[in-house]
Short mmCIF file of C-alpha atoms in Angstrom, two decimals:
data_model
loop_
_atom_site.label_atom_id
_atom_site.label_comp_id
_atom_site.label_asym_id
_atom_site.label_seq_id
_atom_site.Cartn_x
_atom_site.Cartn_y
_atom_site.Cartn_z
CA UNK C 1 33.87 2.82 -3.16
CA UNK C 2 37.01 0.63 -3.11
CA UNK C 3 39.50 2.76 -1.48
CA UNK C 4 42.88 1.64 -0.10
CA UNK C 5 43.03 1.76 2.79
CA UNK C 6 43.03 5.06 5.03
CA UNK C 7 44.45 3.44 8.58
CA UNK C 8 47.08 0.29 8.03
CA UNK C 9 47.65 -1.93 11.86
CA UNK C 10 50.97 -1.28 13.04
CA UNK C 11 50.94 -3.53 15.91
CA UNK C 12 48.16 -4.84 17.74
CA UNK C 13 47.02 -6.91 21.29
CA UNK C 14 43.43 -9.08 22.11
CA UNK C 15 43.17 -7.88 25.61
CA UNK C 16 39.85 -9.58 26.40
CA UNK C 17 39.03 -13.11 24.73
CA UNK C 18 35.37 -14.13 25.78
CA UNK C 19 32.48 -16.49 24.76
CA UNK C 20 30.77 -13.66 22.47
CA UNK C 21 33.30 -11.74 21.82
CA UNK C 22 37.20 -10.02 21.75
CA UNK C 23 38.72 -6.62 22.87
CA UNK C 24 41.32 -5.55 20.16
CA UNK C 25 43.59 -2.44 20.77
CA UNK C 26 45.92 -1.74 17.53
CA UNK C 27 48.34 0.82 16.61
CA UNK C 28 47.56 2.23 13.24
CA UNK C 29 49.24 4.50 10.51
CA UNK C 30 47.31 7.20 9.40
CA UNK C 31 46.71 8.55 6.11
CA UNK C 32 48.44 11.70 7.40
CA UNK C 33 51.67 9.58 8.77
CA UNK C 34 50.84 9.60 12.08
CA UNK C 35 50.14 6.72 14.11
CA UNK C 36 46.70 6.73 16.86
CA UNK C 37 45.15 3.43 19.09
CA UNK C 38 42.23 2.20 17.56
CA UNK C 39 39.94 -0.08 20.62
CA UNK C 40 37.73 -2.38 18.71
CA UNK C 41 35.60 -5.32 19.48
CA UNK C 42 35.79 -8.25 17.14
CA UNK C 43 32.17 -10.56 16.76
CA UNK C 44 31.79 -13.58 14.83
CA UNK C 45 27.92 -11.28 13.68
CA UNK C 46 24.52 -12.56 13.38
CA UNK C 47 21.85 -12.55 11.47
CA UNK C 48 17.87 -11.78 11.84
CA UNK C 49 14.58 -12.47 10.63
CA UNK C 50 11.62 -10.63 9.37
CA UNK C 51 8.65 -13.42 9.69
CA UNK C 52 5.03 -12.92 9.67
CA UNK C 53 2.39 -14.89 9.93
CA UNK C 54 -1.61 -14.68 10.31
CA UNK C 55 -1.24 -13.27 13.60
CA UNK C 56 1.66 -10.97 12.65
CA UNK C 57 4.98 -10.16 12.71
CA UNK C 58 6.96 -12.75 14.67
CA UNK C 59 9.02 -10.41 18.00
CA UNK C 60 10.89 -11.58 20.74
CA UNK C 61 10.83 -9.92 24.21
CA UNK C 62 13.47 -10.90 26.37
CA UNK C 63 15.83 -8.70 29.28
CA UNK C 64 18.90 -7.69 28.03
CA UNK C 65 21.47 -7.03 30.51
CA UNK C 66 23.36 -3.74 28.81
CA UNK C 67 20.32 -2.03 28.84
CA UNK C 68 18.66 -3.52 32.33
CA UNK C 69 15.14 -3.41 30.27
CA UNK C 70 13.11 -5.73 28.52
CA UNK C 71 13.72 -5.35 24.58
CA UNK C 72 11.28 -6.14 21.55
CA UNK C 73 13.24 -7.61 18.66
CA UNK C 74 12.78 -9.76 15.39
CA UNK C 75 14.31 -13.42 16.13
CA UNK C 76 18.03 -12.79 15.73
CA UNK C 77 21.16 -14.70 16.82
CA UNK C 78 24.59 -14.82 16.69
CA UNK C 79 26.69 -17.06 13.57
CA UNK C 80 29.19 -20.00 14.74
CA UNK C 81 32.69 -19.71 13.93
CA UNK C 82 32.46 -19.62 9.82
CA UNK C 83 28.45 -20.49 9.37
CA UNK C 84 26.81 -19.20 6.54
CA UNK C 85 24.37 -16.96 7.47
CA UNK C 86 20.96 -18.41 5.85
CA UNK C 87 22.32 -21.26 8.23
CA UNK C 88 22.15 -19.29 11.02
CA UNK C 89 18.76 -17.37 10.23
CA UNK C 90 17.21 -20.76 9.87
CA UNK C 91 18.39 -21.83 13.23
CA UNK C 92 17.33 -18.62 15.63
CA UNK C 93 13.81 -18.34 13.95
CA UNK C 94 13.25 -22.20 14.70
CA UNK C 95 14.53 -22.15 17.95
CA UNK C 96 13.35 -18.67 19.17
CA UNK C 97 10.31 -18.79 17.64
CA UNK C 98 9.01 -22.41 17.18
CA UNK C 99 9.13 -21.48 13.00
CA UNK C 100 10.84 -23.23 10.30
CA UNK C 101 10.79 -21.24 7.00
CA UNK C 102 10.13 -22.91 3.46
CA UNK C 103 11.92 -19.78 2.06
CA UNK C 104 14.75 -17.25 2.88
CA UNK C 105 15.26 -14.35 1.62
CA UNK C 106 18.09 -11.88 1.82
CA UNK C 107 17.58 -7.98 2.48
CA UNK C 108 20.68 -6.42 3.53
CA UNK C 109 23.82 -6.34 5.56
CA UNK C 110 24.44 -4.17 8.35
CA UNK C 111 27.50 -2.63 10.37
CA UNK C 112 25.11 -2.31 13.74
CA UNK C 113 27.88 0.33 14.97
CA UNK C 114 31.06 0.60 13.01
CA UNK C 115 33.08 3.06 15.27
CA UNK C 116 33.82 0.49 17.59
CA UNK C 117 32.97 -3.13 16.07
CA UNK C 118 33.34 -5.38 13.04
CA UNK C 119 30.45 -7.00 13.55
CA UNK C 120 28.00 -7.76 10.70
CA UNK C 121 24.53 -8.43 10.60
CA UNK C 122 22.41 -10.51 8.27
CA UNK C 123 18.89 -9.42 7.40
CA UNK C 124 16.65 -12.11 6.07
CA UNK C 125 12.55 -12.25 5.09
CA UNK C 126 11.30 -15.32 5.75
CA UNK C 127 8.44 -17.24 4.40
CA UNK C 128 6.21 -20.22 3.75
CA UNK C 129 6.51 -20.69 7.26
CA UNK C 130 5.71 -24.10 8.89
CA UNK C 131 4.88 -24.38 12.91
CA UNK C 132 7.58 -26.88 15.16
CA UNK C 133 8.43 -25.79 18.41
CA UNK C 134 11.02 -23.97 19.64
CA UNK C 135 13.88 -24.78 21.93
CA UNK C 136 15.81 -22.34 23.67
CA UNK C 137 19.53 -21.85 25.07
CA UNK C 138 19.39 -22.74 28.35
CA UNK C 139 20.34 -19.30 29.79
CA UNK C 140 17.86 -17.66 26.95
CA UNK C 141 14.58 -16.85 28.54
CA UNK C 142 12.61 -14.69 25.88
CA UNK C 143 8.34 -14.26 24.73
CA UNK C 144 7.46 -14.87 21.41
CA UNK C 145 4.62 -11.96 20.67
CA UNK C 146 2.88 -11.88 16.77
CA UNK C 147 1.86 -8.29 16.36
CA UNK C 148 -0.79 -7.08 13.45
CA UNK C 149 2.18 -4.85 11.15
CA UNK C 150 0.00 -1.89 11.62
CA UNK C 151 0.39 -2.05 14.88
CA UNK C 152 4.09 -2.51 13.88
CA UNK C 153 4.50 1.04 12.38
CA UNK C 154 2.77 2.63 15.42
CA UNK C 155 5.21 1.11 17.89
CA UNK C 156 8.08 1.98 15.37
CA UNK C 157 6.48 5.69 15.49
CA UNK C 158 5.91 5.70 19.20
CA UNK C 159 9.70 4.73 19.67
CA UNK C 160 8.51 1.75 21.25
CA UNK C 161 10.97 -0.41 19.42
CA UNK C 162 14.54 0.43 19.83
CA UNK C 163 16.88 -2.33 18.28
CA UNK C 164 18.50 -1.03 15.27
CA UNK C 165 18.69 -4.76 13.11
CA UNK C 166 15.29 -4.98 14.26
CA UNK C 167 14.13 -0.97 12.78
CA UNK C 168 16.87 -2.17 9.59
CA UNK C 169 14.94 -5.02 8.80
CA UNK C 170 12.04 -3.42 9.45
CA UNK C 171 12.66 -0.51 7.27
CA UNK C 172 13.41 -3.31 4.15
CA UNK C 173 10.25 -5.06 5.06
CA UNK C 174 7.76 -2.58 4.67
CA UNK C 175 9.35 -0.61 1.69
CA UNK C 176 10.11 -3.00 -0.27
CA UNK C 177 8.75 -6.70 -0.07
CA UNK C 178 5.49 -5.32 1.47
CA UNK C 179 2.32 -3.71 -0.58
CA UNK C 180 -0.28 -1.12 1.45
CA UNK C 181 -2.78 -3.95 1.03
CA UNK C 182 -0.34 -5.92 3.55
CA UNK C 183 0.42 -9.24 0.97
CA UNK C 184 4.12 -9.30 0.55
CA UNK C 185 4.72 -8.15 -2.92
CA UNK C 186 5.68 -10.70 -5.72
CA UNK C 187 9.42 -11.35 -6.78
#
């Protein structure tokens, strides 16, 4: 699947630089030697964490503006400038959640919508999970809910749950690292 490229940047302008994120609009060749604008928005990513515990699978609820709605999602949160990752996942489940994990494990990566952003998401399993407490960002205001994983797959089927890294993870979780009996299968 390594292809040269198709589209090769011309020219190009940030014309929004914010907190989260950047507004790029290049000029690009085409394969066909034309040129078209390509609008993108650059993000530093994230990453996200599949965690359950006696109770459940650990979900956030919190508002999220975009969508004026509350959303369920696993604990997720965006990378610093260069941060690994695992770093990161180890962070947002401790600080969402109130969790620290013994053990990390990776599931995928995901392009959350690649016609318009770069951004890439980490997908992580966590386990041997210890209690703490959490601390959130000050303008973060989010519910930490455990929910049975049966119950899981009924919301998933109802359409009850609507983030994508959040149906990704999901999706890794139960076909792969989790048996019908509901133990996580063995390495």
């Amino acid at each position: 699947m390594n292809k040269k490229p198709a589209e090769i940047r011309k020219s190009g302008k940030t014309v929004f630089d914010g907190k989260l994120l950047k507004v790029n609009v290049d000029e690009v060749l085409l394969e066909n030697g034309k040129t078209s604008v390509r609008e993108y928005v650059e993000h530093r990513g994230g990453a996200a964490i599949v965690a359950e515990t006696e109770d459940g699978i650990l979900f956030v609820e919190q508002f999220r503006y975009p969508y004026r709605e509350y959303v369920l999602e696993l604990p997720a949160g965006k990378r610093e400038n260069g941060e690994n990752p695992v770093i990161t996942a180890k962070r947002e489940l401790e600080e969402e959640t109130g969790f620290k994990t013994g053990k990390l494990k990776f599931l995928c990566e995901v392009y959350p919508s690649p016609a318009y952003t770069d951004e890439r998401l980490y997908l992580f399993l966590a386990t041997e999970l210890e209690k703490t407490s959490a601390h959130l960002d000050e303008d973060e205001f989010l519910s930490v809910k455990a929910i049975k994983a049966e119950e899981v797959v009924k919301m998933i089927a109802r359409g009850e749950i609507k983030d994508a890294k959040t149906l990704v993870a999901l999706m890794e979780y139960f076909c792969f690292y989790r048996k019908n009996d509901g133990e996580p299968e063995k390495e």
